[in-house]
Short mmCIF file of C-alpha atoms and ligand atoms in Angstrom, two decimals:
data_model
loop_
_atom_site.label_atom_id
_atom_site.label_comp_id
_atom_site.label_asym_id
_atom_site.label_seq_id
_atom_site.Cartn_x
_atom_site.Cartn_y
_atom_site.Cartn_z
CA UNK A 17 44.63 -6.07 10.96
CA UNK A 18 41.82 -4.66 9.56
CA UNK A 19 39.74 -1.95 10.07
CA UNK A 20 36.15 -1.14 10.12
CA UNK A 21 36.57 2.77 8.77
CA UNK A 22 39.71 5.28 7.72
CA UNK A 23 39.64 6.37 11.02
CA UNK A 24 40.01 4.18 13.04
CA UNK A 25 42.48 2.84 10.39
CA UNK A 26 44.73 6.33 11.26
CA UNK A 27 45.10 5.95 15.20
CA UNK A 28 46.19 3.16 15.03
CA UNK A 29 48.80 3.85 12.34
CA UNK A 30 49.97 6.92 14.35
CA UNK A 31 50.80 4.41 16.62
CA UNK A 32 52.43 1.49 14.53
CA UNK A 33 55.16 -0.21 16.34
CA UNK A 34 54.87 -3.24 13.35
CA UNK A 35 59.16 -2.81 11.20
CA UNK A 36 62.39 -1.34 13.14
CA UNK A 37 61.76 1.99 11.23
CA UNK A 38 59.54 4.02 14.00
CA UNK A 39 62.47 3.21 16.25
CA UNK A 40 64.75 6.16 13.99
CA UNK A 41 61.53 8.45 13.67
CA UNK A 42 59.62 10.24 15.41
CA UNK A 43 56.86 8.40 14.62
CA UNK A 44 54.40 6.92 12.32
CA UNK A 45 52.96 10.03 9.31
CA UNK A 46 49.70 9.49 8.13
CA UNK A 47 47.74 11.05 4.98
CA UNK A 48 46.68 14.70 4.31
CA UNK A 49 43.94 16.94 2.65
CA UNK A 50 39.94 14.73 1.82
CA UNK A 51 39.64 11.10 2.40
CA UNK A 52 36.06 11.78 -0.29
CA UNK A 53 38.33 13.21 -2.78
CA UNK A 54 38.62 11.37 -6.03
CA UNK A 55 42.49 12.20 -6.76
CA UNK A 56 45.04 10.33 -4.69
CA UNK A 57 48.17 11.24 -4.82
CA UNK A 58 51.07 8.54 -3.71
CA UNK A 59 54.24 9.60 -2.24
CA UNK A 60 57.10 8.21 -0.77
CA UNK A 61 58.04 8.43 3.00
CA UNK A 62 57.67 11.51 5.19
CA UNK A 63 61.13 13.76 5.33
CA UNK A 64 62.91 15.58 8.84
CA UNK A 65 59.45 18.49 8.23
CA UNK A 66 57.09 15.27 7.78
CA UNK A 67 58.09 13.32 10.49
CA UNK A 68 57.68 16.57 12.81
CA UNK A 69 54.38 17.01 11.90
CA UNK A 70 52.68 14.56 11.31
CA UNK A 71 51.41 14.37 7.58
CA UNK A 72 52.39 13.57 3.78
CA UNK A 73 54.19 16.11 2.33
CA UNK A 74 54.60 19.70 3.71
CA UNK A 75 58.01 20.02 3.40
CA UNK A 76 59.96 21.15 1.04
CA UNK A 77 59.02 18.22 -1.80
CA UNK A 78 55.48 19.83 -0.42
CA UNK A 79 55.81 23.07 -0.97
CA UNK A 80 56.92 22.60 -4.91
CA UNK A 81 53.83 20.34 -5.52
CA UNK A 82 51.82 22.19 -4.48
CA UNK A 83 52.70 25.13 -7.07
CA UNK A 84 52.74 22.68 -9.42
CA UNK A 85 49.38 21.50 -8.04
CA UNK A 86 48.59 25.36 -8.44
CA UNK A 87 48.91 25.37 -12.25
CA UNK A 88 46.30 22.77 -13.61
CA UNK A 89 44.28 24.31 -11.14
CA UNK A 90 44.65 22.34 -7.81
CA UNK A 91 44.49 22.42 -4.39
CA UNK A 92 45.47 19.74 -1.53
CA UNK A 93 42.56 20.45 0.57
CA UNK A 94 40.53 18.89 -2.27
CA UNK A 95 42.60 15.52 -2.90
CA UNK A 96 44.16 12.96 -1.13
CA UNK A 97 47.86 13.01 -0.62
CA UNK A 98 49.77 9.61 1.11
CA UNK A 99 52.94 7.78 1.48
CA UNK A 100 53.84 4.90 0.67
CA UNK A 101 55.58 4.14 3.36
CA UNK A 102 54.62 6.49 6.78
CA UNK A 103 57.85 6.78 8.95
CA UNK A 104 61.02 8.43 8.07
CA UNK A 105 63.84 6.02 7.72
CA UNK A 106 67.57 7.02 9.53
CA UNK A 107 69.31 9.62 7.56
CA UNK A 108 66.53 10.53 5.32
CA UNK A 109 67.69 7.28 3.10
CA UNK A 110 65.36 5.74 0.76
CA UNK A 111 63.36 3.01 1.95
CA UNK A 112 64.23 -0.10 -0.08
CA UNK A 113 61.62 -1.50 -1.86
CA UNK A 114 60.64 -4.69 1.31
CA UNK A 115 60.62 -1.49 3.74
CA UNK A 116 58.01 -0.17 0.98
CA UNK A 117 56.07 -3.47 0.63
CA UNK A 118 55.31 -4.49 3.94
CA UNK A 119 54.48 -0.55 5.19
CA UNK A 120 52.09 -0.06 1.55
CA UNK A 121 50.26 -3.83 2.12
CA UNK A 122 50.04 -2.79 6.33
CA UNK A 123 49.38 0.38 5.51
CA UNK A 124 48.70 1.58 2.19
CA UNK A 125 46.37 -0.74 0.54
CA UNK A 126 43.49 -0.75 3.02
CA UNK A 127 43.88 3.31 2.74
CA UNK A 128 42.79 2.72 -0.40
CA UNK A 129 40.14 0.78 -0.01
CA UNK A 130 38.45 3.14 2.09
CA UNK A 131 39.46 6.98 0.13
CA UNK A 132 38.07 4.80 -3.26
CA UNK A 133 40.75 7.07 -5.67
CA UNK A 134 39.24 7.35 -9.04
CA UNK A 135 43.26 8.25 -10.88
CA UNK A 136 46.58 7.99 -7.83
CA UNK A 137 49.42 10.06 -8.87
CA UNK A 138 52.33 7.79 -8.36
CA UNK A 139 55.41 10.28 -6.68
CA UNK A 140 58.15 9.07 -7.72
CA UNK A 141 60.33 5.97 -8.34
CA UNK A 142 59.31 4.61 -5.05
CA UNK A 143 55.90 5.40 -5.48
CA UNK A 144 55.79 3.56 -8.87
CA UNK A 145 57.44 0.78 -7.82
CA UNK A 146 55.67 0.02 -5.32
CA UNK A 147 51.69 0.80 -7.57
CA UNK A 148 52.99 -0.33 -10.58
CA UNK A 149 56.11 -3.39 -11.12
CA UNK A 150 59.43 -2.68 -8.87
CA UNK A 151 61.43 -2.34 -11.60
CA UNK A 152 59.59 -0.12 -12.90
CA UNK A 153 61.47 3.54 -13.71
CA UNK A 154 60.40 6.79 -13.63
CA UNK A 155 62.63 8.41 -15.68
CA UNK A 156 61.42 5.50 -19.00
CA UNK A 157 57.32 5.34 -17.58
CA UNK A 158 56.48 8.72 -16.07
CA UNK A 159 53.75 9.78 -18.67
CA UNK A 160 52.51 6.41 -19.13
CA UNK A 161 49.42 4.79 -17.80
CA UNK A 162 49.36 1.54 -15.84
CA UNK A 163 46.37 -0.06 -13.93
CA UNK A 164 46.98 -0.78 -10.30
CA UNK A 165 46.05 -3.64 -8.32
CA UNK A 166 42.93 -1.18 -6.74
CA UNK A 167 41.43 -1.13 -10.37
CA UNK A 168 42.37 1.68 -10.10
CA UNK A 169 44.51 3.80 -13.50
CA UNK A 170 47.35 4.99 -11.90
CA UNK A 171 49.86 8.08 -13.63
CA UNK A 172 53.75 8.19 -12.63
CA UNK A 173 55.10 11.10 -12.53
CA UNK A 174 58.76 12.79 -10.93
CA UNK A 175 58.77 13.67 -7.66
CA UNK A 176 59.82 16.63 -6.68
CA UNK A 177 62.99 16.45 -4.85
CA UNK A 178 64.25 14.97 -7.82
CA UNK A 179 63.20 19.08 -9.61
CA UNK A 180 64.93 20.76 -6.43
CA UNK A 181 67.87 18.53 -7.59
CA UNK A 182 67.80 19.84 -10.84
CA UNK A 183 69.23 22.69 -13.03
CA UNK A 184 69.28 24.70 -15.48
CA UNK A 185 67.75 23.01 -18.82
CA UNK A 186 67.60 19.60 -16.64
CA UNK A 187 65.12 21.34 -14.53
CA UNK A 188 62.64 23.07 -17.38
CA UNK A 189 62.12 20.00 -19.76
CA UNK A 190 61.35 17.93 -16.08
CA UNK A 191 59.00 20.97 -14.43
CA UNK A 192 57.19 20.60 -17.97
CA UNK A 193 56.64 16.96 -17.54
CA UNK A 194 55.56 17.08 -14.35
CA UNK A 195 53.16 19.67 -15.51
CA UNK A 196 52.02 17.76 -18.53
CA UNK A 197 51.37 14.92 -16.36
CA UNK A 198 49.45 16.70 -13.17
CA UNK A 199 46.96 17.76 -16.20
CA UNK A 200 46.76 14.68 -18.01
CA UNK A 201 45.49 12.70 -14.38
CA UNK A 202 43.76 15.85 -13.66
CA UNK A 203 41.22 15.70 -17.00
CA UNK A 204 41.18 12.04 -16.00
CA UNK A 205 40.25 12.22 -13.26
CA UNK A 206 37.52 15.22 -14.01
CA UNK A 207 35.91 12.80 -16.52
CA UNK A 208 35.87 10.19 -14.13
CA UNK A 209 34.11 13.21 -11.16
CA UNK A 210 32.25 15.40 -13.03
CA UNK A 211 30.67 17.40 -11.06
CA UNK A 212 33.93 17.83 -8.35
CA UNK A 213 35.73 21.08 -7.58
CA UNK A 214 39.52 20.55 -7.17
CA UNK A 215 40.43 24.00 -6.65
CA UNK A 216 39.52 25.97 -3.64
CA UNK A 217 39.72 29.64 -2.83
CA UNK A 218 41.31 29.41 -0.11
CA UNK A 219 44.30 27.93 -0.02
CA UNK A 220 45.02 25.80 3.14
CA UNK A 221 47.94 26.34 5.39
CA UNK A 222 49.35 22.90 5.64
CA UNK A 223 51.30 24.26 9.02
CA UNK A 224 49.68 26.06 10.11
CA UNK A 225 46.70 23.28 10.40
CA UNK A 226 49.25 20.55 12.25
CA UNK A 227 50.77 22.58 14.43
CA UNK A 228 49.11 21.36 16.99
CA UNK A 229 50.14 17.64 16.14
CA UNK A 230 53.31 18.71 15.34
CA UNK A 231 53.15 20.13 18.75
CA UNK A 232 52.06 16.14 20.58
CA UNK A 233 54.81 14.71 18.76
CA UNK A 234 57.22 16.89 19.97
CA UNK A 235 56.12 15.99 24.05
CA UNK A 236 56.21 12.66 23.67
N1 URA B 330 58.76 13.52 -0.28
C1 URA B 330 57.31 12.35 -0.21
O1 URA B 330 57.17 11.74 -0.53
N2 URA B 330 56.38 12.49 0.93
C2 URA B 330 56.21 12.57 1.82
O2 URA B 330 55.70 13.18 2.71
C3 URA B 330 58.01 14.22 2.43
C4 URA B 330 58.37 13.49 1.10
#
């Protein structure tokens, strides 16, 4: 399917039944943030809270991401946030490479062709494997710049869900690595879009913003 603009794509995405995954989810989730942002974050796929609200990274991982972004002067409403895979796999299992590629070739690729970010952050292994290469390894490849098929430079970092599982020294080390990866991404993006404002005075409350979508999804 091909769409003439991002809105049209989103309307169609929210009723997607192209694969079986929608059957175990409340429904497909789309994006949040600014469609005109020079900075895009691509996560893995929705968890339980995201499935409820219909938007990416608003649950525990999203809240940790917001804190990490705040530490480098970025607010979620100023960036574009999306996922490789749009439906929550049953029992929150990690999507396979094939599921990710099928979904992303139908949706993410076109989404990003409308957004045209200048820099992409791949959040975690599933995004790294789709955007870089199928044998990419997050522990080895994070923090390294790579080219994407969109002609946009990308950098991968650890997924916040991974940080949420760590403790002690391992957690401190991984948090610093994420900080430096995000800082590198933002600095490169600032150089490419010097007039863009990445921070907001009023931080968005994403759960309130999407409460009506959650209510509609509950009714359906
Ligand atoms: N993890 C992701 O990668 N994306 C989400 O939307 C939620 C959790």
